[in-house]
Each structure stands twice: as C-alpha cells, then as structure tokens.
PDB file of C-alpha atoms in Angstrom:
ATOM      1  CA  MET A 344    -147.180  93.244 -37.344  1.00  0.00           C
ATOM      2  CA  THR A 345    -147.607  96.620 -35.614  1.00  0.00           C
ATOM      3  CA  ILE A 346    -150.254  98.772 -37.151  1.00  0.00           C
ATOM      4  CA  ILE A 347    -150.437 102.589 -36.896  1.00  0.00           C
ATOM      5  CA  LYS A 348    -153.786 104.446 -36.571  1.00  0.00           C
ATOM      6  CA  ILE A 349    -153.658 108.244 -36.950  1.00  0.00           C
ATOM      7  CA  ASN A 350    -156.704 110.409 -36.254  1.00  0.00           C
ATOM      8  CA  ALA A 351    -156.082 113.699 -37.980  1.00  0.00           C
ATOM      9  CA  ILE A 352    -158.309 116.261 -36.158  1.00  0.00           C
ATOM     10  CA  THR A 353    -158.750 119.734 -37.515  1.00  0.00           C
ATOM     11  CA  VAL A 354    -158.830 122.108 -34.537  1.00  0.00           C
ATOM     12  CA  PRO A 355    -159.409 125.921 -34.685  1.00  0.00           C
ATOM     13  CA  ALA A 356    -156.438 127.533 -33.151  1.00  0.00           C
ATOM     14  CA  ASP A 357    -158.288 128.939 -30.133  1.00  0.00           C
ATOM     15  CA  ASN A 358    -159.381 125.223 -29.242  1.00  0.00           C
ATOM     16  CA  GLY A 359    -156.009 123.546 -29.213  1.00  0.00           C
ATOM     17  CA  ASP A 360    -155.342 124.077 -25.491  1.00  0.00           C
ATOM     18  CA  GLU A 361    -158.885 122.513 -24.780  1.00  0.00           C
ATOM     19  CA  LEU A 362    -158.111 119.414 -26.985  1.00  0.00           C
ATOM     20  CA  ALA A 363    -154.869 118.855 -25.174  1.00  0.00           C
ATOM     21  CA  ARG A 364    -156.682 119.204 -21.836  1.00  0.00           C
ATOM     22  CA  ARG A 365    -159.349 116.770 -22.725  1.00  0.00           C
ATOM     23  CA  PHE A 366    -156.712 114.253 -23.846  1.00  0.00           C
ATOM     24  CA  ALA A 367    -154.786 114.752 -20.684  1.00  0.00           C
ATOM     25  CA  ALA A 368    -157.914 113.940 -18.681  1.00  0.00           C
ATOM     26  CA  ARG A 369    -158.223 110.603 -20.383  1.00  0.00           C
ATOM     27  CA  ALA A 370    -154.599 109.745 -20.225  1.00  0.00           C
ATOM     28  CA  GLY A 371    -154.062 105.916 -19.618  1.00  0.00           C
ATOM     29  CA  ALA A 372    -157.604 105.120 -20.648  1.00  0.00           C
ATOM     30  CA  VAL A 373    -156.518 102.822 -23.586  1.00  0.00           C
ATOM     31  CA  ASP A 374    -153.399 101.448 -21.910  1.00  0.00           C
ATOM     32  CA  ASP A 375    -154.829  98.226 -20.793  1.00  0.00           C
ATOM     33  CA  ALA A 376    -156.595  97.300 -24.101  1.00  0.00           C
ATOM     34  CA  PRO A 377    -155.271  94.062 -25.623  1.00  0.00           C
ATOM     35  CA  GLY A 378    -152.783  94.791 -28.309  1.00  0.00           C
ATOM     36  CA  PHE A 379    -152.272  98.415 -27.478  1.00  0.00           C
ATOM     37  CA  GLU A 380    -148.619  99.499 -28.015  1.00  0.00           C
ATOM     38  CA  GLY A 381    -148.544 103.273 -27.478  1.00  0.00           C
ATOM     39  CA  PHE A 382    -150.054 106.639 -27.938  1.00  0.00           C
ATOM     40  CA  GLU A 383    -148.995 110.188 -28.835  1.00  0.00           C
ATOM     41  CA  LEU A 384    -150.850 113.415 -29.239  1.00  0.00           C
ATOM     42  CA  LEU A 385    -148.886 115.699 -31.782  1.00  0.00           C
ATOM     43  CA  GLN A 386    -149.599 119.483 -31.720  1.00  0.00           C
ATOM     44  CA  PRO A 387    -148.697 121.453 -34.885  1.00  0.00           C
ATOM     45  CA  THR A 388    -145.780 123.782 -34.463  1.00  0.00           C
ATOM     46  CA  ASP A 389    -146.367 125.709 -37.603  1.00  0.00           C
ATOM     47  CA  ASP A 390    -149.443 127.336 -39.219  1.00  0.00           C
ATOM     48  CA  ARG A 391    -151.361 124.170 -39.632  1.00  0.00           C
ATOM     49  CA  ASN A 392    -154.470 123.478 -37.519  1.00  0.00           C
ATOM     50  CA  THR A 393    -154.466 119.659 -37.736  1.00  0.00           C
ATOM     51  CA  TRP A 394    -153.484 117.708 -34.530  1.00  0.00           C
ATOM     52  CA  LEU A 395    -152.498 114.092 -34.871  1.00  0.00           C
ATOM     53  CA  VAL A 396    -153.587 111.326 -32.614  1.00  0.00           C
ATOM     54  CA  ILE A 397    -151.153 108.457 -33.088  1.00  0.00           C
ATOM     55  CA  THR A 398    -151.797 104.975 -31.631  1.00  0.00           C
ATOM     56  CA  ARG A 399    -149.856 101.755 -32.236  1.00  0.00           C
ATOM     57  CA  TRP A 400    -151.561  98.247 -32.088  1.00  0.00           C
ATOM     58  CA  ALA A 401    -150.253  94.764 -32.341  1.00  0.00           C
ATOM     59  CA  ASP A 402    -152.724  94.101 -35.226  1.00  0.00           C
ATOM     60  CA  GLU A 403    -155.823  95.346 -36.875  1.00  0.00           C
ATOM     61  CA  GLU A 404    -157.984  92.974 -34.724  1.00  0.00           C
ATOM     62  CA  SER A 405    -156.768  94.635 -31.608  1.00  0.00           C
ATOM     63  CA  PHE A 406    -157.617  98.043 -32.796  1.00  0.00           C
ATOM     64  CA  GLN A 407    -161.111  96.947 -34.095  1.00  0.00           C
ATOM     65  CA  ALA A 408    -161.868  95.174 -30.768  1.00  0.00           C
ATOM     66  CA  TRP A 409    -160.949  98.520 -28.887  1.00  0.00           C
ATOM     67  CA  SER A 410    -162.759 100.668 -31.326  1.00  0.00           C
ATOM     68  CA  THR A 411    -166.052  98.662 -30.847  1.00  0.00           C
ATOM     69  CA  SER A 412    -165.765  98.349 -27.106  1.00  0.00           C
ATOM     70  CA  PRO A 413    -167.599 100.063 -24.284  1.00  0.00           C
ATOM     71  CA  ALA A 414    -164.400 101.668 -23.161  1.00  0.00           C
ATOM     72  CA  PHE A 415    -163.981 103.338 -26.635  1.00  0.00           C
ATOM     73  CA  ALA A 416    -167.579 104.599 -26.519  1.00  0.00           C
ATOM     74  CA  HIS A 417    -167.109 105.993 -23.002  1.00  0.00           C
ATOM     75  CA  GLY A 418    -163.904 107.806 -23.977  1.00  0.00           C
ATOM     76  CA  HIS A 419    -165.480 109.359 -27.109  1.00  0.00           C
ATOM     77  CA  ARG A 420    -168.750 110.534 -25.486  1.00  0.00           C
ATOM     78  CA  SER A 421    -169.589 114.157 -25.232  1.00  0.00           C
ATOM     79  CA  GLU A 422    -168.907 115.600 -21.947  1.00  0.00           C
ATOM     80  CA  ALA A 423    -172.043 115.732 -19.916  1.00  0.00           C
ATOM     81  CA  PRO A 424    -173.416 118.971 -18.384  1.00  0.00           C
ATOM     82  CA  GLN A 425    -172.100 119.889 -14.982  1.00  0.00           C
ATOM     83  CA  ASP A 426    -173.279 122.412 -12.366  1.00  0.00           C
ATOM     84  CA  GLY A 427    -176.194 123.556 -14.619  1.00  0.00           C
ATOM     85  CA  LYS A 428    -173.679 124.400 -17.405  1.00  0.00           C
ATOM     86  CA  PRO A 429    -174.439 122.987 -21.003  1.00  0.00           C
ATOM     87  CA  ALA A 430    -172.557 120.039 -22.307  1.00  0.00           C
ATOM     88  CA  ALA A 431    -169.010 120.808 -23.657  1.00  0.00           C
ATOM     89  CA  ARG A 432    -168.960 121.291 -27.350  1.00  0.00           C
ATOM     90  CA  PRO A 433    -166.618 119.320 -29.634  1.00  0.00           C
ATOM     91  CA  VAL A 434    -163.224 121.085 -30.005  1.00  0.00           C
ATOM     92  CA  GLY A 435    -162.437 119.767 -33.468  1.00  0.00           C
ATOM     93  CA  VAL A 436    -164.314 120.623 -36.735  1.00  0.00           C
ATOM     94  CA  SER A 437    -163.361 117.420 -38.476  1.00  0.00           C
ATOM     95  CA  SER A 438    -161.348 114.268 -38.332  1.00  0.00           C
ATOM     96  CA  GLU A 439    -160.031 111.593 -40.582  1.00  0.00           C
ATOM     97  CA  LEU A 440    -158.624 108.208 -39.533  1.00  0.00           C
ATOM     98  CA  TRP A 441    -155.538 106.958 -41.315  1.00  0.00           C
ATOM     99  CA  SER A 442    -154.158 103.559 -41.167  1.00  0.00           C
ATOM    100  CA  TYR A 443    -150.402 102.449 -41.797  1.00  0.00           C
ATOM    101  CA  ALA A 444    -148.135  99.657 -41.323  1.00  0.00           C
ATOM    102  CA  VAL A 445    -144.445 100.147 -40.282  1.00  0.00           C
ATOM    103  CA  ALA A 446    -142.430  99.724 -43.550  1.00  0.00           C
ATOM    104  CA  GLY A 447    -139.087 100.700 -42.047  1.00  0.00           C
ATOM    105  CA  GLY A 448    -137.223 102.887 -39.572  1.00  0.00           C
ATOM    106  CA  SER A 449    -134.717 102.822 -36.862  1.00  0.00           C
ATOM    107  CA  ALA A 450    -134.588 101.397 -33.365  1.00  0.00           C
ATOM    108  CA  SER A 451    -134.010 104.724 -31.699  1.00  0.00           C
TER     109      SER A 451
END
C-alpha cells in the first residue's frame, strides 16, 4: 500500500528561492531508493509560508530504510563551507513530518 510522507517546512518569504534551489541541486538523489514512488516540492501560492515536500513510498519499511540510510544523512547535511565562506544556514525555521495512506482519488 502506498504511503505518503509530507515534510511541512516553514520558510520565511525571503528564503523560498533558496529552498527551491537546494532541492533542485539534489534532484534525483532519492529516485533509486527501494520503494520510492515519487516526489514533489510544493510552493505556497497564497500568503502562507509553509512549503510541502511530498514523497510517495511503496510501504513504511521502504521509507524507514531510506530515512536511516547514509544517502538520507548525506542529502540532509548542512552545506559545507566553500571558498572561505561560512557554511550555509538552514532556510527553514521549522518542519513537521506528516504521514498518510491513500484513501481514495482518481487515476488522473
């Protein structure tokens, strides 16, 4: 049964572009994880400041295996200092992980 994991990240308005840039830089990093079915980064289009990272997994075990893997740790580390500049700061101020199962929908 497909499960959905949603990371709701609160991002100040002036950090949204940087969050999108960082996700783009890691595009495809999770694609080969066993049980991974898809990913979307949703940007708010209203006055909210919560971005949603939505991933779909074949089952809870697949998600847990990825979230405890070295690949996960590597993808979620702080960016290292470069060219004498300090390490990049986090762009989000908080996040929450939500978990859902598909209960209905349409094929399109």
